[in-house]
Structures are given as structure tokens and as C-alpha cells.
Amino acid sequence: MPQLSQDNQEWLQKHFSRPSIWTQFLPLFRAQRYNADIHQITENEGDPRAVPDIKRMGSERMEMRKRQMPVAQDAPGAAPGQPGAGSRGSNACCFCWCCCCSCSCLTVRNQEDQRPTIASHELRADLPTWEESPAPTLEEVNAWAQSFDKLMVTPAGRNAFREFLRTEFSEENMLFWMACEELKKEANKNIIEEKARIIYEDYISILSPKEVSLDSRVREVINRNMVEPSQHIFDDAQLQIYTLMHRDSYPRFMNSAVYKDLLQSLSEKSIEA
């Protein structure tokens, strides 16, 4: 074997003693070791005693991801999934070991991590508070059984009926009706538009968990009028929900424990007095 001259030996010792040289060859060595591991796993398939060194492969994979992320971020004009010089394009995957290519999936994932989070729901006072009213008298509670109109005309009656609707998971009907009543009292155009938008999002939109049951004709009219809403934009829908509560929920309310307990309590107090 021919011997190297002294000058060549000094040159090799000088250059290969630099750490930067080994960092350039390090990915190549790791790629060879990875290919050797894959080859070994393929040969040992079916052998229950052969268990691949998953921990070592996983640690190396994570290290290479960290090395590739800064490269993808610092590349000027680089776009996620866009192929270019020294790039595999959108088909490159996270199992790429060579530093000469930039995995597009790493760039996309890194950008998703840096994307600011947006709250899914804005904070608002969406549930109207219970109406303030004096305690109902025995005469008033007896009048509720005469008609639905007499129940809904008093704040105490609406509170009692709303409490019952909550037990049936249909409180949104009363909340929608009350919101429409509040909208009718407004005169300012900007406030009307804002309240109409909130009512629409809370009770008309099919994406709302508190959506009320309306037919398609009423929905179409509301959708057209939402361009320039007025305080009476929901009148047809309010009437439809009022009729629904009258025919469906009101008879059950009269036979509910909420109404019977209140009536019994007031009757006992009347007898004691």
C-alpha cells in the first residue's frame, strides 16, 4: 500500500480534525445506520425474538426534525409544500434523514404551531336574567290555568313557565320570545342591528345549540331581512314559537310538579291566613 507524503498527512490531520467536517458527514452516517436498521428489521420479520430498537430510531428522528425546522424557516421565499432546488416537494415525509432536502410537512406543522389561536365563542351575556316580580298570588296562579295568554302576561308566570321549560330542555323557546320582546322596545338603528345579529346567531342559525324550531318559509324571510333588520324582523318567528309553546308545552306545564307545588303552597298559606 503506497504511503502518503508528509505534506498530505499534515493536510488530512489539519482538515479532518475540524468539528465542522464531521457535522457535514454526520447525516450521511446516520442515514446509513438507518438503512441498516431497516434492512435488519426486514430480515428479522417473523422472528418474535427480533425487536427493533424503536427508542433509538425515535430519538434520532426527533433530533433530525429539530435540525430541519430552522432550515425550512430560514429559507427565503420558501413556501410549504412547494418543491424547489434540493427539495422533495409536497411528498416529502418526516422520515427524511438527509439534510440536503427540506421536508414540507415539517414546515407546515411548524407554521400551524405558530398560528395564533382564536376563541370559538365570544363572551356575552347570552341568557336573560330572571325577571324581577313580586310573589304571585293564589288568584294569579289559578288564572294561569285559564289561558296561556294570562300565564305569559305576568313576569311571575313567565318565570314559572321558564323554570318548567328548563326541565324539558326547551328553555330556548322562552329566551327567544323574551329577546324578541326586548328588540321591539329599541329605537336606535345601530342597537337594533346588533341585537338582531345576536338573536339570529343564538336562536335562528342552524349552527347554534339553542336553535329554535322554525319552518323554512319563516327562515327565508328572516335571511332576506337581515340585510337591513328592523325591530320587527322576528315577529313571524316569535308568533310561531309562541304557538308552539301554547300547544305543546303549556298543557304539560299545567300538569307538572312546578305548577302543582306552587299552587299547593299558596293554597296552604291562604288557609293559614
Tab-separated table of C-alpha atoms in Angstrom:
chain	number	residue	atom	x	y	z
A	1	MET	CA	0.000	0.000	0.000
A	2	PRO	CA	1.542	3.354	-1.009
A	3	GLN	CA	2.449	5.700	1.813
A	4	LEU	CA	1.176	9.295	1.990
A	5	SER	CA	3.676	12.036	1.898
A	6	GLN	CA	4.277	14.097	4.996
A	7	ASP	CA	2.532	17.119	3.421
A	8	ASN	CA	-0.579	15.068	2.658
A	9	GLN	CA	-0.638	13.618	6.165
A	10	GLU	CA	-0.440	17.109	7.707
A	11	TRP	CA	-3.219	18.341	5.401
A	12	LEU	CA	-5.516	15.461	6.326
A	13	GLN	CA	-4.814	15.857	10.018
A	14	LYS	CA	-5.421	19.614	9.830
A	15	HIS	CA	-8.726	19.455	7.952
A	16	PHE	CA	-10.295	16.323	9.388
A	17	SER	CA	-9.651	17.499	12.949
A	18	ARG	CA	-12.203	20.310	12.452
A	19	PRO	CA	-15.607	19.655	14.067
A	20	SER	CA	-17.420	21.187	11.078
A	21	ILE	CA	-16.201	18.400	8.803
A	22	TRP	CA	-17.768	15.716	10.965
A	23	THR	CA	-21.056	17.595	11.221
A	24	GLN	CA	-21.230	17.555	7.420
A	25	PHE	CA	-20.728	13.796	7.276
A	26	LEU	CA	-22.921	13.069	10.327
A	27	PRO	CA	-26.253	12.930	8.405
A	28	LEU	CA	-24.712	10.514	5.906
A	29	PHE	CA	-23.546	8.186	8.695
A	30	ARG	CA	-26.967	8.311	10.316
A	31	ALA	CA	-28.701	7.638	7.008
A	32	GLN	CA	-26.521	4.572	6.506
A	33	ARG	CA	-27.270	3.359	10.027
A	34	TYR	CA	-30.998	3.929	9.469
A	35	ASN	CA	-30.912	1.922	6.225
A	36	ALA	CA	-29.051	-0.817	8.050
A	37	ASP	CA	-31.711	-0.889	10.756
A	38	ILE	CA	-34.478	-1.139	8.162
A	39	HIS	CA	-32.637	-3.940	6.411
A	40	GLN	CA	-32.195	-5.772	9.710
A	41	ILE	CA	-35.891	-5.409	10.544
A	42	THR	CA	-36.848	-6.777	7.123
A	43	GLU	CA	-34.626	-9.797	7.601
A	44	ASN	CA	-35.971	-10.484	11.087
A	45	GLU	CA	-39.677	-10.292	10.175
A	46	GLY	CA	-41.482	-13.258	11.580
A	47	ASP	CA	-38.841	-13.790	14.277
A	48	PRO	CA	-40.541	-12.996	17.655
A	49	ARG	CA	-37.136	-12.527	19.297
A	50	ALA	CA	-36.124	-9.766	16.921
A	51	VAL	CA	-37.298	-6.440	18.316
A	52	PRO	CA	-36.204	-3.260	16.513
A	53	ASP	CA	-34.546	-0.535	18.527
A	54	ILE	CA	-37.538	1.798	18.377
A	55	LYS	CA	-36.284	4.081	21.120
A	56	ARG	CA	-33.021	4.813	19.343
A	57	MET	CA	-34.723	5.388	15.995
A	58	GLY	CA	-37.286	7.684	17.601
A	59	SER	CA	-34.653	9.808	19.316
A	60	GLU	CA	-32.713	10.217	16.099
A	61	ARG	CA	-35.880	11.133	14.223
A	62	MET	CA	-36.691	13.860	16.719
A	63	GLU	CA	-33.146	15.208	16.527
A	64	MET	CA	-33.321	15.416	12.737
A	65	ARG	CA	-36.663	17.239	12.941
A	66	LYS	CA	-35.071	19.865	15.156
A	67	ARG	CA	-32.213	20.251	12.685
A	68	GLN	CA	-34.543	20.596	9.681
A	69	MET	CA	-37.066	23.052	11.171
A	70	PRO	CA	-34.647	26.026	11.292
A	71	VAL	CA	-33.553	25.263	7.735
A	72	ALA	CA	-37.143	25.390	6.471
A	73	GLN	CA	-37.888	28.577	8.400
A	74	ASP	CA	-34.765	30.486	7.346
A	75	ALA	CA	-35.043	29.619	3.654
A	76	PRO	CA	-36.056	32.855	1.828
A	77	GLY	CA	-39.227	32.583	-0.214
A	78	ALA	CA	-39.823	29.020	0.807
A	79	ALA	CA	-43.489	28.031	0.791
A	80	PRO	CA	-44.996	24.973	2.466
A	81	GLY	CA	-45.249	22.031	0.105
A	82	GLN	CA	-43.548	23.912	-2.780
A	83	PRO	CA	-40.771	21.924	-4.474
A	84	GLY	CA	-37.512	23.614	-5.287
A	85	ALA	CA	-33.813	23.019	-5.589
A	86	GLY	CA	-32.738	20.299	-3.220
A	87	SER	CA	-36.345	19.653	-2.122
A	88	ARG	CA	-38.536	16.603	-2.488
A	89	GLY	CA	-41.696	18.659	-2.824
A	90	SER	CA	-45.015	18.023	-1.158
A	91	ASN	CA	-44.467	14.275	-0.977
A	92	ALA	CA	-41.520	14.560	1.400
A	93	CYS	CA	-42.235	12.979	4.768
A	94	CYS	CA	-40.901	13.206	8.305
A	95	PHE	CA	-38.817	10.068	7.801
A	96	CYS	CA	-36.379	12.030	5.656
A	97	TRP	CA	-32.920	11.864	7.239
A	98	CYS	CA	-30.778	13.776	4.808
A	99	CYS	CA	-30.201	17.486	5.500
A	100	CYS	CA	-29.930	18.250	1.793
A	101	CYS	CA	-33.716	18.274	1.441
A	102	SER	CA	-36.353	20.162	3.397
A	103	CYS	CA	-39.471	18.267	4.420
A	104	SER	CA	-42.537	20.304	3.560
A	105	CYS	CA	-44.570	18.605	6.291
A	106	LEU	CA	-42.171	19.951	8.916
A	107	THR	CA	-42.631	23.477	7.594
A	108	VAL	CA	-46.423	23.191	7.592
A	109	ARG	CA	-46.505	21.728	11.094
A	110	ASN	CA	-44.226	24.435	12.407
A	111	GLN	CA	-46.403	27.158	10.901
A	112	GLU	CA	-49.516	25.572	12.425
A	113	ASP	CA	-47.861	25.605	15.836
A	114	GLN	CA	-47.100	29.322	15.488
A	115	ARG	CA	-50.592	30.202	14.238
A	116	PRO	CA	-52.469	32.258	16.867
A	117	THR	CA	-55.423	30.548	18.443
A	118	ILE	CA	-58.844	32.092	18.062
A	119	ALA	CA	-61.560	31.685	20.661
A	120	SER	CA	-64.506	29.709	19.300
A	121	HIS	CA	-67.141	31.704	21.219
A	122	GLU	CA	-67.171	35.337	22.221
A	123	LEU	CA	-68.114	36.166	25.776
A	124	ARG	CA	-71.515	37.751	26.038
A	125	ALA	CA	-74.436	37.917	28.407
A	126	ASP	CA	-76.479	35.479	26.357
A	127	LEU	CA	-79.001	34.317	28.952
A	128	PRO	CA	-81.501	36.939	30.094
A	129	THR	CA	-81.765	37.086	33.856
A	130	TRP	CA	-84.882	36.070	35.683
A	131	GLU	CA	-87.464	38.814	35.597
A	132	GLU	CA	-87.982	40.655	38.829
A	133	SER	CA	-91.536	40.311	40.049
A	134	PRO	CA	-93.409	40.060	43.327
A	135	ALA	CA	-94.503	36.644	44.534
A	136	PRO	CA	-97.614	35.531	42.670
A	137	THR	CA	-100.913	35.418	44.490
A	138	LEU	CA	-103.240	32.455	44.592
A	139	GLU	CA	-105.636	34.224	42.237
A	140	GLU	CA	-102.888	34.814	39.682
A	141	VAL	CA	-101.733	31.204	39.762
A	142	ASN	CA	-105.311	29.998	39.319
A	143	ALA	CA	-105.672	32.374	36.365
A	144	TRP	CA	-102.710	30.730	34.647
A	145	ALA	CA	-104.821	27.628	34.206
A	146	GLN	CA	-107.486	29.611	32.337
A	147	SER	CA	-105.366	30.557	29.327
A	148	PHE	CA	-101.817	30.670	28.087
A	149	ASP	CA	-102.111	34.399	27.490
A	150	LYS	CA	-102.748	35.025	31.177
A	151	LEU	CA	-99.682	32.976	32.056
A	152	MET	CA	-97.411	34.886	29.675
A	153	VAL	CA	-98.691	38.347	30.562
A	154	THR	CA	-97.190	38.351	34.068
A	155	PRO	CA	-93.463	38.196	34.934
A	156	ALA	CA	-94.124	35.629	37.666
A	157	GLY	CA	-95.971	33.433	35.176
A	158	ARG	CA	-93.142	33.660	32.652
A	159	ASN	CA	-90.569	32.795	35.329
A	160	ALA	CA	-92.533	29.739	36.443
A	161	PHE	CA	-93.083	28.594	32.868
A	162	ARG	CA	-89.428	29.136	32.044
A	163	GLU	CA	-88.411	27.014	35.017
A	164	PHE	CA	-90.586	24.222	33.673
A	165	LEU	CA	-89.157	24.554	30.148
A	166	ARG	CA	-85.685	24.164	31.583
A	167	THR	CA	-86.637	20.720	32.921
A	168	GLU	CA	-87.711	19.784	29.379
A	169	PHE	CA	-84.553	21.227	27.794
A	170	SER	CA	-86.589	23.690	25.714
A	171	GLU	CA	-85.819	26.905	27.576
A	172	GLU	CA	-84.544	28.453	24.339
A	173	ASN	CA	-88.141	28.960	23.206
A	174	MET	CA	-88.865	31.312	26.095
A	175	LEU	CA	-85.466	33.001	25.792
A	176	PHE	CA	-86.088	33.685	22.109
A	177	TRP	CA	-89.558	35.075	22.796
A	178	MET	CA	-88.202	37.359	25.529
A	179	ALA	CA	-85.340	38.554	23.308
A	180	CYS	CA	-87.817	39.491	20.581
A	181	GLU	CA	-89.866	41.473	23.108
A	182	GLU	CA	-86.751	43.392	24.121
A	183	LEU	CA	-85.861	44.068	20.478
A	184	LYS	CA	-89.260	45.682	19.860
A	185	LYS	CA	-88.518	48.278	22.534
A	186	GLU	CA	-85.389	49.576	20.750
A	187	ALA	CA	-85.393	52.675	18.551
A	188	ASN	CA	-81.669	53.137	17.808
A	189	LYS	CA	-80.776	51.642	14.425
A	190	ASN	CA	-77.299	50.503	15.449
A	191	ILE	CA	-78.586	48.796	18.588
A	192	ILE	CA	-81.362	47.145	16.582
A	193	GLU	CA	-78.849	45.732	14.088
A	194	GLU	CA	-76.576	44.453	16.853
A	195	LYS	CA	-79.386	42.826	18.839
A	196	ALA	CA	-80.867	41.319	15.682
A	197	ARG	CA	-77.495	39.794	14.821
A	198	ILE	CA	-77.159	38.312	18.316
A	199	ILE	CA	-80.688	36.881	18.225
A	200	TYR	CA	-80.032	35.389	14.809
A	201	GLU	CA	-76.776	33.760	15.888
A	202	ASP	CA	-78.242	32.437	19.142
A	203	TYR	CA	-81.654	31.168	18.048
A	204	ILE	CA	-82.042	31.179	14.241
A	205	SER	CA	-78.720	29.874	12.962
A	206	ILE	CA	-78.630	26.147	12.332
A	207	LEU	CA	-75.151	26.099	13.896
A	208	SER	CA	-76.423	27.293	17.268
A	209	PRO	CA	-77.040	24.753	20.054
A	210	LYS	CA	-80.045	26.899	21.088
A	211	GLU	CA	-81.695	26.910	17.658
A	212	VAL	CA	-85.499	27.152	17.802
A	213	SER	CA	-87.788	25.160	15.536
A	214	LEU	CA	-88.984	27.271	12.600
A	215	ASP	CA	-90.318	26.371	9.169
A	216	SER	CA	-88.372	27.134	6.010
A	217	ARG	CA	-90.634	29.990	4.921
A	218	VAL	CA	-90.027	31.992	8.100
A	219	ARG	CA	-86.290	31.342	7.891
A	220	GLU	CA	-86.114	32.587	4.313
A	221	VAL	CA	-87.911	35.800	5.219
A	222	ILE	CA	-85.543	36.419	8.128
A	223	ASN	CA	-82.476	35.743	5.972
A	224	ARG	CA	-83.624	38.301	3.401
A	225	ASN	CA	-84.427	40.932	6.004
A	226	MET	CA	-81.154	40.551	7.890
A	227	VAL	CA	-79.562	42.892	5.334
A	228	GLU	CA	-81.395	45.795	6.999
A	229	PRO	CA	-83.053	44.411	10.136
A	230	SER	CA	-85.822	46.226	11.957
A	231	GLN	CA	-87.206	45.717	15.436
A	232	HIS	CA	-89.992	43.575	13.927
A	233	ILE	CA	-87.779	41.269	11.873
A	234	PHE	CA	-88.565	38.261	14.067
A	235	ASP	CA	-92.311	38.832	14.505
A	236	ASP	CA	-93.356	35.821	12.414
A	237	ALA	CA	-90.827	33.599	14.124
A	238	GLN	CA	-91.873	34.847	17.558
A	239	LEU	CA	-95.513	34.079	16.810
A	240	GLN	CA	-94.595	30.592	15.608
A	241	ILE	CA	-92.661	29.843	18.805
A	242	TYR	CA	-95.439	31.307	20.940
A	243	THR	CA	-97.925	28.973	19.251
A	244	LEU	CA	-95.581	26.029	19.733
A	245	MET	CA	-95.276	26.692	23.463
A	246	HIS	CA	-99.028	27.142	23.748
A	247	ARG	CA	-99.920	23.869	22.041
A	248	ASP	CA	-97.051	21.696	23.166
A	249	SER	CA	-95.515	22.862	26.447
A	250	TYR	CA	-98.368	24.677	28.175
A	251	PRO	CA	-100.603	21.588	28.729
A	252	ARG	CA	-97.702	19.709	30.295
A	253	PHE	CA	-96.864	22.685	32.477
A	254	MET	CA	-100.358	22.643	33.976
A	255	ASN	CA	-99.838	19.005	34.966
A	256	SER	CA	-96.250	19.459	36.138
A	257	ALA	CA	-94.867	19.429	39.648
A	258	VAL	CA	-93.680	23.007	39.174
A	259	TYR	CA	-97.200	24.345	38.836
A	260	LYS	CA	-98.896	21.960	41.276
A	261	ASP	CA	-96.342	22.568	44.048
A	262	LEU	CA	-96.667	26.336	43.650
A	263	LEU	CA	-100.457	26.129	43.708
A	264	GLN	CA	-100.460	23.883	46.782
A	265	SER	CA	-98.019	26.137	48.625
A	266	LEU	CA	-100.127	29.246	48.006
A	267	SER	CA	-103.323	27.399	48.950
A	268	GLU	CA	-101.841	26.327	52.294
A	269	LYS	CA	-100.686	29.867	53.038
A	270	SER	CA	-104.177	31.167	52.205
A	271	ILE	CA	-105.798	28.699	54.602
A	272	GLU	CA	-103.366	29.571	57.414
A	273	ALA	CA	-104.080	33.262	56.945
